[in-house]
DNA sequence: ATAAAAATTTAGACTAACCTAAATTTTTAG
DNA sequence: CTAAAAATTTAGGTTAGTCTAAATTTTTAT
């Protein structure tokens, strides 16, 4: 049985590990959890004692199998609750993250499985993130960043890498909705901004900062 | 902003205050919260500092208006989540209390009001307990204990005073469901047990221990 | 009315999760 | 290959919420 805090560390270690190779550093964790490095060290020793992470002093940290299973369980709960808040209660996709941060810690296997059934076994959360399986597997998506695509291709907007209210509302104002198909008209070599055309014909300018955080796939392949 | 622990104390003070006259005692709180009297004293000083209770050393405790408002807000959340778990997720009425104990602390005004709308503004939780208003008023029910009724009257089973799994499952096995109408056939003067007849004709024997925890009203009046 | 019993508070300590400042180890740059 | 910089850990504290044991106040019973 883990505390809220321990669960949040596991989730954060998972998150950072998927965005880099090798071990996760103490400083990176301190920044993400908005605490100090000394506090992180304390917690790492505790999680290592519980066999949830591999930890050698000064060498960074990596989840054990059990630690990863727990992290994915928490992410599963987070994403299912987000689906509930959007699909059932009518919240917007930019409003749900903070509530899900609390709901993800409600501990009941049966609750989360019944919620999953109630929601119709969704595969993705409102931000396009895949929902881990009950057994603790993260589905592969094969999505690519819009910022890495070349002009000419039609792509479908599938997910976001940034979940802040500001970013999501910016997409709403640009008429960029998850699932929509766009054709890449031009990639500006100077600032790496992208110009895309929506199915309706509207042209949207997307800065590199934004394109970097948009996940797409190619409907053809 | 209160902690989980402070919220639980407020709720417990409210609960004990409605079941007796006068102030709530330190020992009663210690028993209900499964802590020790010394710990309760610490917390009472803290809640008094925050003006959530009236507290004079050795004299017991009473909620302030603000304290009562908060207590009722937490009870409102608890009962709405219980309705959600039973009506939407299909849990039985004897399974939901522990989960609601956690869910009641999720802090978002908008969440609870959207949940209320989603559930169709229910007036009662799965145990027949009235749901406080958003403004923090506890609706009056006028229900009476089955143990105080006399033979001959038809009554409707409206609520329970005991929420344990064992008690609720006992009612299920006795075919006593909320909302059902029964006629009181006999009240045994020796052990105060009650014999009632269901609409289908079945006769059920109810011990005083059980009858004391059943709330009914008289359909006529 | 007073002594014993019960209830309550105070004193002093513990744990989890955090902090700052100092010490240590690793990395980087000349 | 070393010295400075950066990262990390250790040392020593803090706060919330809990505990036990001792002191104090209130209640009860002769
Ligand atoms: Mn989220
Ligand atoms: Mn999400
Ligand atoms: Mn309950
Ligand atoms: Mn209830």
Short mmCIF file of C-alpha atoms (C1' of nucleotides) and ligand atoms in Angstrom, two decimals:
data_model
loop_
_atom_site.label_atom_id
_atom_site.label_comp_id
_atom_site.label_asym_id
_atom_site.label_seq_id
_atom_site.Cartn_x
_atom_site.Cartn_y
_atom_site.Cartn_z
CA UNK A 1 0.00 0.00 0.00
CA UNK A 2 1.56 3.29 -1.09
CA UNK A 3 0.86 6.83 0.03
CA UNK A 4 -0.33 9.52 -2.38
CA UNK A 5 3.18 10.90 -2.36
CA UNK A 6 4.82 7.61 -3.21
CA UNK A 7 2.32 7.08 -6.03
CA UNK A 8 3.12 10.51 -7.42
CA UNK A 9 6.85 9.79 -7.39
CA UNK A 10 6.34 6.50 -9.23
CA UNK A 11 4.22 8.21 -11.85
CA UNK A 12 6.80 10.97 -12.27
CA UNK A 13 9.69 8.53 -12.60
CA UNK A 14 7.72 6.68 -15.28
CA UNK A 15 6.96 9.92 -17.10
CA UNK A 16 10.57 11.10 -17.11
CA UNK A 17 11.94 7.66 -18.05
CA UNK A 18 9.79 7.50 -21.19
CA UNK A 19 11.08 10.88 -22.34
CA UNK A 20 14.81 10.06 -22.24
CA UNK A 21 17.19 7.12 -22.26
CA UNK A 22 19.02 5.86 -19.19
CA UNK A 23 18.27 6.58 -15.54
CA UNK A 24 16.16 9.45 -14.18
CA UNK A 25 18.08 12.05 -12.18
CA UNK A 26 17.35 13.39 -8.72
CA UNK A 27 17.25 16.96 -9.99
CA UNK A 28 14.77 16.14 -12.75
CA UNK A 29 12.49 14.56 -10.17
CA UNK A 30 12.86 17.53 -7.83
CA UNK A 31 11.83 19.89 -10.60
CA UNK A 32 8.82 17.82 -11.73
CA UNK A 33 7.52 17.25 -8.21
CA UNK A 34 8.18 20.86 -7.20
CA UNK A 35 10.31 19.77 -4.25
CA UNK A 36 14.03 19.96 -3.43
CA UNK A 37 16.70 17.43 -4.38
CA UNK A 38 17.28 16.55 -0.72
CA UNK A 39 13.64 15.56 -0.35
CA UNK A 40 13.81 13.44 -3.48
CA UNK A 41 16.82 11.57 -2.12
CA UNK A 42 14.86 10.69 1.02
CA UNK A 43 11.99 9.33 -1.03
CA UNK A 44 14.26 7.39 -3.40
CA UNK A 45 15.76 5.52 -0.47
CA UNK A 46 12.26 4.66 0.70
CA UNK A 47 11.10 3.46 -2.72
CA UNK A 48 14.29 1.43 -3.13
CA UNK A 49 13.64 -0.24 0.26
CA UNK A 50 10.21 -1.19 -1.03
CA UNK A 51 11.79 -2.63 -4.21
CA UNK A 52 9.85 -0.27 -6.45
CA UNK A 53 12.96 1.31 -7.99
CA UNK A 54 16.56 0.39 -8.80
CA UNK A 55 18.70 3.01 -7.11
CA UNK A 56 22.44 3.38 -6.64
CA UNK A 57 23.64 6.56 -4.93
CA UNK A 58 24.62 9.28 -7.42
CA UNK A 59 23.63 7.01 -10.34
CA UNK A 60 20.00 7.93 -10.90
CA UNK A 61 16.96 5.75 -10.74
CA UNK A 62 14.90 3.27 -12.77
CA UNK A 63 11.57 1.56 -12.00
CA UNK A 64 11.53 -2.13 -11.13
CA UNK A 65 8.92 -4.30 -12.83
CA UNK A 66 6.66 -3.93 -9.81
CA UNK A 67 7.25 -0.17 -9.74
CA UNK A 68 6.32 0.13 -13.41
CA UNK A 69 3.22 -1.97 -12.91
CA UNK A 70 2.10 0.37 -10.13
CA UNK A 71 2.93 3.49 -12.14
CA UNK A 72 0.86 2.23 -15.06
CA UNK A 73 -2.01 1.39 -12.77
CA UNK A 74 -2.07 4.97 -11.51
CA UNK A 75 -1.84 6.35 -15.07
CA UNK A 76 -4.70 4.04 -16.05
CA UNK A 77 -6.86 5.46 -13.26
CA UNK A 78 -5.92 9.04 -14.14
CA UNK A 79 -6.86 8.63 -17.78
CA UNK A 80 -10.11 6.76 -17.12
CA UNK A 81 -11.24 9.47 -14.70
CA UNK A 82 -10.40 12.09 -17.33
CA UNK A 83 -12.63 10.27 -19.81
CA UNK A 84 -15.40 10.20 -17.21
CA UNK A 85 -15.10 13.92 -16.51
CA UNK A 86 -15.24 14.84 -20.20
CA UNK A 87 -17.65 12.23 -21.60
CA UNK A 88 -20.07 11.96 -18.70
CA UNK A 89 -19.86 15.23 -16.78
CA UNK A 90 -19.25 17.48 -19.77
CA UNK A 91 -16.03 19.14 -18.66
CA UNK A 92 -13.73 20.50 -21.37
CA UNK A 93 -10.40 18.73 -22.01
CA UNK A 94 -8.49 21.63 -20.51
CA UNK A 95 -10.36 21.41 -17.17
CA UNK A 96 -9.87 17.83 -16.07
CA UNK A 97 -6.21 17.24 -15.27
CA UNK A 98 -6.19 18.62 -11.73
CA UNK A 99 -9.28 16.67 -10.68
CA UNK A 100 -7.85 13.49 -12.18
CA UNK A 101 -4.67 14.09 -10.15
CA UNK A 102 -6.78 13.56 -7.05
CA UNK A 103 -9.13 10.87 -8.37
CA UNK A 104 -6.25 8.67 -9.55
CA UNK A 105 -5.40 7.91 -5.92
CA UNK A 106 -8.79 6.46 -5.02
CA UNK A 107 -7.86 2.92 -4.30
CA UNK A 108 -10.24 0.21 -5.42
CA UNK A 109 -9.54 -2.31 -8.16
CA UNK A 110 -13.23 -2.92 -8.62
CA UNK A 111 -14.04 0.78 -8.88
CA UNK A 112 -11.62 1.31 -11.72
CA UNK A 113 -12.76 -1.80 -13.62
CA UNK A 114 -16.43 -0.84 -13.27
CA UNK A 115 -15.62 2.69 -14.36
CA UNK A 116 -13.84 1.28 -17.41
CA UNK A 117 -16.93 -0.77 -18.31
CA UNK A 118 -19.25 2.19 -17.69
CA UNK A 119 -17.16 4.28 -20.08
CA UNK A 120 -17.23 1.55 -22.76
CA UNK A 121 -13.57 0.46 -22.42
CA UNK A 122 -12.09 3.60 -23.97
CA UNK A 123 -8.66 3.22 -25.60
CA UNK A 124 -7.59 6.87 -25.28
CA UNK A 125 -8.10 9.70 -22.81
CA UNK A 126 -9.36 13.17 -23.82
CA UNK A 127 -5.80 14.22 -24.72
CA UNK A 128 -5.22 11.23 -27.00
CA UNK A 129 -3.05 9.40 -24.46
CA UNK A 130 -3.48 5.61 -24.57
CA UNK A 131 -5.01 3.99 -21.51
CA UNK A 132 -2.83 1.24 -19.99
CA UNK A 133 -4.39 -2.22 -19.77
CA UNK A 134 -5.66 -3.58 -16.43
CA UNK A 135 -2.59 -5.86 -16.42
CA UNK A 136 -0.30 -2.84 -16.60
CA UNK A 137 0.79 -2.63 -20.24
CA UNK A 138 1.08 0.69 -22.05
CA UNK A 139 -0.34 0.35 -25.59
CA UNK A 140 1.97 1.50 -28.39
CA UNK A 141 0.59 4.19 -30.66
CA UNK A 142 3.27 4.91 -33.25
CA UNK A 143 2.29 8.58 -33.30
CA UNK A 144 4.87 11.13 -34.48
CA UNK A 145 5.34 14.77 -33.62
CA UNK A 146 3.87 17.17 -36.15
CA UNK A 147 7.19 19.04 -35.96
CA UNK A 148 8.96 16.05 -37.55
CA UNK A 149 6.68 15.69 -40.55
CA UNK A 150 7.37 17.05 -44.04
CA UNK A 151 5.14 19.18 -46.26
CA UNK A 152 2.59 17.60 -48.57
CA UNK A 153 1.37 14.86 -46.30
CA UNK A 154 -2.14 14.60 -44.89
CA UNK A 155 -1.99 13.73 -41.20
CA UNK A 156 -4.51 13.15 -38.44
CA UNK A 157 -4.17 14.96 -35.14
CA UNK A 158 -4.10 12.22 -32.48
CA UNK A 159 -2.69 13.60 -29.23
CA UNK A 160 -0.87 16.30 -27.29
CA UNK A 161 2.35 16.18 -25.28
CA UNK A 162 1.55 19.27 -23.22
CA UNK A 163 -1.55 19.28 -20.99
CA UNK A 164 -1.70 22.83 -19.67
CA UNK A 165 -4.96 24.75 -19.86
CA UNK A 166 -3.26 27.49 -21.87
CA UNK A 167 -1.95 25.10 -24.51
CA UNK A 168 -5.24 23.21 -24.88
CA UNK A 169 -7.28 26.39 -25.12
CA UNK A 170 -4.87 27.68 -27.75
CA UNK A 171 -5.60 24.59 -29.85
CA UNK A 172 -9.35 25.09 -29.39
CA UNK A 173 -9.05 28.67 -30.62
CA UNK A 174 -7.06 27.42 -33.63
CA UNK A 175 -9.83 24.91 -34.48
CA UNK A 176 -7.41 22.04 -33.96
CA UNK A 177 -9.44 19.17 -32.51
CA UNK A 178 -8.29 15.62 -31.77
CA UNK A 179 -9.09 13.35 -34.69
CA UNK A 180 -9.20 16.07 -37.30
CA UNK A 181 -7.28 15.57 -40.53
CA UNK A 182 -4.99 18.30 -41.85
CA UNK A 183 -2.74 18.62 -44.88
CA UNK A 184 0.73 20.04 -44.26
CA UNK A 185 1.10 22.90 -46.74
CA UNK A 186 4.45 24.27 -45.75
CA UNK A 187 7.22 23.82 -43.19
CA UNK A 188 9.15 27.05 -42.72
CA UNK A 189 12.87 26.25 -42.56
CA UNK A 190 13.68 29.48 -40.72
CA UNK A 191 11.50 29.07 -37.60
CA UNK A 192 10.25 25.51 -38.19
CA UNK A 193 6.66 26.72 -38.03
CA UNK A 194 4.07 24.67 -39.92
CA UNK A 195 1.18 25.75 -42.07
CA UNK A 196 -1.67 23.26 -42.34
CA UNK A 197 -5.04 23.18 -44.06
CA UNK A 198 -8.14 21.81 -42.33
CA UNK A 199 -10.72 19.71 -44.17
CA UNK A 200 -13.02 22.73 -44.30
CA UNK A 201 -10.33 24.61 -46.22
CA UNK A 202 -9.18 26.89 -43.39
CA UNK A 203 -5.43 27.42 -43.14
CA UNK A 204 -3.83 27.38 -39.68
CA UNK A 205 -0.34 28.57 -38.76
CA UNK A 206 1.35 26.47 -36.10
CA UNK A 207 4.53 27.57 -34.37
CA UNK A 208 7.34 25.09 -33.76
CA UNK A 209 6.64 25.37 -30.01
CA UNK A 210 3.13 24.09 -30.65
CA UNK A 211 3.96 21.60 -33.43
CA UNK A 212 6.50 19.93 -31.12
CA UNK A 213 3.64 19.10 -28.74
CA UNK A 214 1.19 17.74 -31.33
CA UNK A 215 1.09 14.01 -32.09
CA UNK A 216 -0.17 12.86 -35.50
CA UNK A 217 -0.36 9.75 -37.59
CA UNK A 218 -0.51 9.19 -41.32
CA UNK A 219 -3.95 7.81 -42.24
CA UNK A 220 -2.50 6.05 -45.31
CA UNK A 221 0.37 4.14 -43.64
CA UNK B 1 -8.75 24.82 2.84
CA UNK B 2 -8.94 21.82 5.19
CA UNK B 3 -6.99 18.59 5.22
CA UNK B 4 -8.65 15.20 4.87
CA UNK B 5 -8.23 14.76 8.60
CA UNK B 6 -9.87 18.05 9.49
CA UNK B 7 -12.76 17.25 7.17
CA UNK B 8 -13.24 13.89 8.83
CA UNK B 9 -13.33 15.45 12.27
CA UNK B 10 -15.95 18.00 11.17
CA UNK B 11 -18.09 15.26 9.70
CA UNK B 12 -17.76 13.17 12.85
CA UNK B 13 -18.65 16.08 15.12
CA UNK B 14 -21.74 16.70 12.99
CA UNK B 15 -22.69 13.04 13.11
CA UNK B 16 -22.37 12.78 16.89
CA UNK B 17 -24.11 16.12 17.52
CA UNK B 18 -27.24 15.03 15.63
CA UNK B 19 -27.48 11.86 17.72
CA UNK B 20 -27.52 13.53 21.14
CA UNK B 21 -28.24 16.85 22.79
CA UNK B 22 -25.55 19.20 24.06
CA UNK B 23 -21.85 19.23 23.23
CA UNK B 24 -19.85 16.37 21.72
CA UNK B 25 -17.24 14.85 24.04
CA UNK B 26 -13.57 14.26 23.39
CA UNK B 27 -13.89 10.56 24.18
CA UNK B 28 -16.80 10.08 21.80
CA UNK B 29 -14.74 11.65 19.01
CA UNK B 30 -11.73 9.51 19.89
CA UNK B 31 -13.83 6.37 19.62
CA UNK B 32 -15.49 7.34 16.31
CA UNK B 33 -12.24 8.43 14.66
CA UNK B 34 -10.34 5.42 16.07
CA UNK B 35 -7.71 7.65 17.67
CA UNK B 36 -6.82 8.55 21.24
CA UNK B 37 -8.35 11.33 23.35
CA UNK B 38 -5.03 13.21 23.43
CA UNK B 39 -4.97 13.36 19.63
CA UNK B 40 -8.53 14.64 19.57
CA UNK B 41 -7.67 17.43 21.99
CA UNK B 42 -4.87 18.59 19.66
CA UNK B 43 -7.22 18.66 16.69
CA UNK B 44 -9.97 20.45 18.63
CA UNK B 45 -7.58 23.27 19.44
CA UNK B 46 -6.71 23.54 15.77
CA UNK B 47 -10.35 23.57 14.61
CA UNK B 48 -11.20 26.14 17.27
CA UNK B 49 -8.36 28.37 16.03
CA UNK B 50 -9.90 28.13 12.57
CA UNK B 51 -13.31 29.09 14.02
CA UNK B 52 -14.90 25.88 12.83
CA UNK B 53 -15.96 24.76 16.32
CA UNK B 54 -16.91 26.28 19.67
CA UNK B 55 -14.60 24.74 22.21
CA UNK B 56 -13.99 25.37 25.89
CA UNK B 57 -11.53 23.09 27.65
CA UNK B 58 -13.21 20.16 29.40
CA UNK B 59 -16.63 21.35 28.16
CA UNK B 60 -17.03 19.49 24.87
CA UNK B 61 -17.45 20.85 21.42
CA UNK B 62 -20.06 22.23 19.00
CA UNK B 63 -19.79 23.22 15.32
CA UNK B 64 -19.88 26.91 14.39
CA UNK B 65 -22.10 27.92 11.49
CA UNK B 66 -19.12 27.76 9.16
CA UNK B 67 -18.10 24.39 10.59
CA UNK B 68 -21.58 23.00 10.01
CA UNK B 69 -21.66 24.35 6.48
CA UNK B 70 -18.40 22.55 5.73
CA UNK B 71 -19.56 19.33 7.40
CA UNK B 72 -22.72 19.32 5.30
CA UNK B 73 -20.74 19.97 2.15
CA UNK B 74 -18.64 16.88 2.82
CA UNK B 75 -21.74 14.80 3.62
CA UNK B 76 -23.31 16.06 0.39
CA UNK B 77 -20.28 14.86 -1.58
CA UNK B 78 -20.23 11.52 0.22
CA UNK B 79 -23.88 10.82 -0.53
CA UNK B 80 -23.75 11.95 -4.16
CA UNK B 81 -20.76 9.68 -4.81
CA UNK B 82 -22.65 6.80 -3.20
CA UNK B 83 -25.54 7.40 -5.61
CA UNK B 84 -23.06 7.41 -8.49
CA UNK B 85 -21.47 4.14 -7.40
CA UNK B 86 -24.84 2.38 -7.05
CA UNK B 87 -26.87 3.93 -9.88
CA UNK B 88 -24.14 4.28 -12.52
CA UNK B 89 -21.49 1.70 -11.69
CA UNK B 90 -23.84 -0.97 -10.37
CA UNK B 91 -22.31 -1.50 -6.93
CA UNK B 92 -24.57 -2.86 -4.20
CA UNK B 93 -25.59 -0.53 -1.34
CA UNK B 94 -23.39 -2.47 1.08
CA UNK B 95 -20.24 -1.94 -1.01
CA UNK B 96 -20.04 1.82 -1.44
CA UNK B 97 -19.35 3.45 1.90
CA UNK B 98 -15.57 2.99 2.00
CA UNK B 99 -15.08 4.31 -1.53
CA UNK B 100 -17.28 7.31 -0.77
CA UNK B 101 -15.13 8.00 2.31
CA UNK B 102 -12.28 8.71 -0.11
CA UNK B 103 -14.24 10.35 -2.91
CA UNK B 104 -15.88 12.85 -0.53
CA UNK B 105 -12.53 14.62 -0.14
CA UNK B 106 -12.06 15.38 -3.84
CA UNK B 107 -12.22 19.12 -3.79
CA UNK B 108 -13.99 20.83 -6.66
CA UNK B 109 -17.26 22.72 -6.37
CA UNK B 110 -17.90 22.29 -10.05
CA UNK B 111 -17.26 18.56 -9.96
CA UNK B 112 -19.86 17.98 -7.29
CA UNK B 113 -22.46 20.17 -8.96
CA UNK B 114 -21.95 18.48 -12.34
CA UNK B 115 -22.13 15.10 -10.65
CA UNK B 116 -25.42 16.16 -9.03
CA UNK B 117 -26.83 17.12 -12.45
CA UNK B 118 -25.53 13.92 -14.05
CA UNK B 119 -27.31 11.89 -11.36
CA UNK B 120 -30.56 13.82 -11.87
CA UNK B 121 -30.47 15.80 -8.60
CA UNK B 122 -31.18 12.85 -6.32
CA UNK B 123 -32.81 13.64 -2.97
CA UNK B 124 -31.59 10.54 -1.12
CA UNK B 125 -28.53 8.32 -1.12
CA UNK B 126 -28.68 4.52 -1.48
CA UNK B 127 -29.24 4.18 2.27
CA UNK B 128 -32.17 6.60 2.31
CA UNK B 129 -30.12 9.44 3.82
CA UNK B 130 -31.17 12.87 2.54
CA UNK B 131 -28.60 14.75 0.45
CA UNK B 132 -27.77 18.22 1.83
CA UNK B 133 -28.41 21.16 -0.49
CA UNK B 134 -25.53 22.93 -2.26
CA UNK B 135 -26.04 25.80 0.20
CA UNK B 136 -25.45 23.46 3.13
CA UNK B 137 -28.91 22.67 4.51
CA UNK B 138 -29.88 19.19 5.67
CA UNK B 139 -33.39 18.34 4.45
CA UNK B 140 -35.81 17.16 7.16
CA UNK B 141 -37.36 13.76 6.60
CA UNK B 142 -39.68 13.11 9.56
CA UNK B 143 -38.87 9.42 9.44
CA UNK B 144 -39.36 7.34 12.58
CA UNK B 145 -37.64 4.21 13.82
CA UNK B 146 -39.56 1.01 13.10
CA UNK B 147 -38.89 0.09 16.73
CA UNK B 148 -41.16 2.94 17.89
CA UNK B 149 -44.16 2.02 15.77
CA UNK B 150 -47.19 0.06 16.99
CA UNK B 151 -48.87 -2.98 15.44
CA UNK B 152 -51.51 -2.62 12.77
CA UNK B 153 -50.00 0.22 10.80
CA UNK B 154 -48.71 -0.04 7.25
CA UNK B 155 -45.33 1.69 6.96
CA UNK B 156 -42.84 2.27 4.20
CA UNK B 157 -39.16 1.43 4.70
CA UNK B 158 -37.25 4.64 3.99
CA UNK B 159 -33.74 4.43 5.45
CA UNK B 160 -31.20 2.78 7.71
CA UNK B 161 -29.24 4.12 10.68
CA UNK B 162 -26.52 1.48 10.48
CA UNK B 163 -24.39 1.27 7.31
CA UNK B 164 -22.24 -1.81 7.90
CA UNK B 165 -21.99 -4.42 5.16
CA UNK B 166 -23.28 -7.08 7.57
CA UNK B 167 -26.40 -5.13 8.48
CA UNK B 168 -27.24 -4.21 4.88
CA UNK B 169 -26.72 -7.76 3.64
CA UNK B 170 -28.94 -9.01 6.44
CA UNK B 171 -31.73 -6.75 5.16
CA UNK B 172 -31.20 -8.02 1.62
CA UNK B 173 -31.53 -11.60 2.80
CA UNK B 174 -34.73 -10.67 4.65
CA UNK B 175 -36.21 -9.17 1.45
CA UNK B 176 -36.37 -5.74 3.10
CA UNK B 177 -35.65 -3.17 0.38
CA UNK B 178 -35.79 0.61 0.64
CA UNK B 179 -39.16 1.88 -0.48
CA UNK B 180 -41.06 -1.33 0.23
CA UNK B 181 -44.30 -1.17 2.19
CA UNK B 182 -44.89 -3.51 5.11
CA UNK B 183 -47.74 -3.99 7.57
CA UNK B 184 -46.76 -4.36 11.22
CA UNK B 185 -48.48 -7.54 12.37
CA UNK B 186 -47.15 -7.83 15.89
CA UNK B 187 -44.75 -6.15 18.30
CA UNK B 188 -43.50 -8.63 20.87
CA UNK B 189 -43.49 -6.99 24.31
CA UNK B 190 -40.94 -9.41 25.69
CA UNK B 191 -38.01 -8.78 23.29
CA UNK B 192 -39.46 -5.84 21.30
CA UNK B 193 -39.05 -7.80 18.08
CA UNK B 194 -41.40 -6.93 15.23
CA UNK B 195 -43.26 -9.13 12.80
CA UNK B 196 -44.15 -7.52 9.48
CA UNK B 197 -45.86 -8.64 6.31
CA UNK B 198 -44.54 -7.68 2.87
CA UNK B 199 -46.85 -6.72 0.00
CA UNK B 200 -46.27 -10.16 -1.55
CA UNK B 201 -47.66 -11.76 1.62
CA UNK B 202 -44.35 -12.96 3.08
CA UNK B 203 -43.96 -12.51 6.82
CA UNK B 204 -40.59 -11.28 8.16
CA UNK B 205 -39.38 -11.35 11.76
CA UNK B 206 -37.28 -8.36 12.73
CA UNK B 207 -35.29 -8.26 15.99
CA UNK B 208 -35.29 -5.11 18.11
CA UNK B 209 -31.60 -4.65 17.25
CA UNK B 210 -32.55 -4.42 13.58
CA UNK B 211 -35.84 -2.51 14.01
CA UNK B 212 -33.97 0.20 15.94
CA UNK B 213 -31.91 0.87 12.82
CA UNK B 214 -34.76 0.98 10.32
CA UNK B 215 -36.41 4.28 9.40
CA UNK B 216 -40.00 4.27 8.15
CA UNK B 217 -42.78 6.67 7.40
CA UNK B 218 -46.54 6.30 7.39
CA UNK B 219 -47.80 6.58 3.79
CA UNK B 220 -51.17 7.93 5.00
CA UNK B 221 -49.90 10.83 7.16
"C1'" DA C 1 -19.08 17.30 51.36
"C1'" DT C 2 -15.49 14.79 49.97
"C1'" DA C 3 -12.91 10.97 48.02
"C1'" DA C 4 -12.61 7.93 44.24
"C1'" DA C 5 -13.44 7.36 39.36
"C1'" DA C 6 -13.78 9.10 34.87
"C1'" DA C 7 -12.79 12.41 31.43
"C1'" DT C 8 -9.75 15.53 29.56
"C1'" DT C 9 -5.58 18.01 28.81
"C1'" DT C 10 -0.52 18.52 28.89
"C1'" DA C 11 4.18 16.88 28.19
"C1'" DG C 12 7.21 14.65 25.51
"C1'" DA C 13 8.07 11.58 21.56
"C1'" DC C 14 7.43 9.38 16.91
"C1'" DT C 15 6.84 9.14 11.56
"C1'" DA C 16 6.19 10.97 6.84
"C1'" DA C 17 7.30 14.46 3.96
"C1'" DC C 18 9.26 18.33 3.48
"C1'" DC C 19 13.12 22.18 4.13
"C1'" DT C 20 18.17 24.66 4.27
"C1'" DA C 21 22.97 24.38 4.66
"C1'" DA C 22 27.03 21.70 4.50
"C1'" DA C 23 29.61 17.77 2.77
"C1'" DT C 24 30.59 14.61 -0.83
"C1'" DT C 25 30.75 12.65 -5.43
"C1'" DT C 26 30.55 13.08 -10.36
"C1'" DT C 27 31.03 15.69 -14.50
"C1'" DT C 28 33.05 19.14 -17.33
"C1'" DA C 29 36.47 22.28 -19.11
"C1'" DG C 30 40.85 24.02 -19.61
"C1'" DC D 1 44.84 15.34 -15.73
"C1'" DT D 2 43.34 18.40 -12.66
"C1'" DA D 3 40.37 22.21 -10.79
"C1'" DA D 4 36.05 24.28 -10.90
"C1'" DA D 5 31.16 23.48 -11.50
"C1'" DA D 6 27.22 20.75 -11.07
"C1'" DA D 7 24.71 17.15 -9.02
"C1'" DT D 8 23.71 14.55 -5.17
"C1'" DT D 9 23.66 13.12 -0.48
"C1'" DT D 10 23.92 13.95 4.53
"C1'" DA D 11 22.93 16.48 8.72
"C1'" DG D 12 19.88 18.66 11.32
"C1'" DG D 13 15.17 21.00 11.52
"C1'" DT D 14 9.95 21.75 10.84
"C1'" DT D 15 4.93 20.54 10.62
"C1'" DA D 16 0.75 17.57 10.80
"C1'" DG D 17 -1.09 13.99 12.97
"C1'" DT D 18 -0.49 10.51 15.85
"C1'" DC D 19 0.97 8.06 20.42
"C1'" DT D 20 1.84 6.97 25.85
"C1'" DA D 21 2.21 8.52 30.39
"C1'" DA D 22 1.48 12.01 33.71
"C1'" DA D 23 -1.15 15.91 35.42
"C1'" DT D 24 -5.46 18.22 35.92
"C1'" DT D 25 -10.39 18.91 35.98
"C1'" DT D 26 -15.03 17.24 36.29
"C1'" DT D 27 -18.34 13.86 37.69
"C1'" DT D 28 -20.12 10.37 40.65
"C1'" DA D 29 -21.02 8.01 44.81
"C1'" DT D 30 -20.96 7.51 49.38
MN1 LIG E 1 -3.96 14.53 -17.00
MN1 LIG E 2 -4.78 13.18 -20.13
MN1 LIG E 3 -21.63 6.15 3.60
MN1 LIG E 4 -24.99 6.49 2.72
#
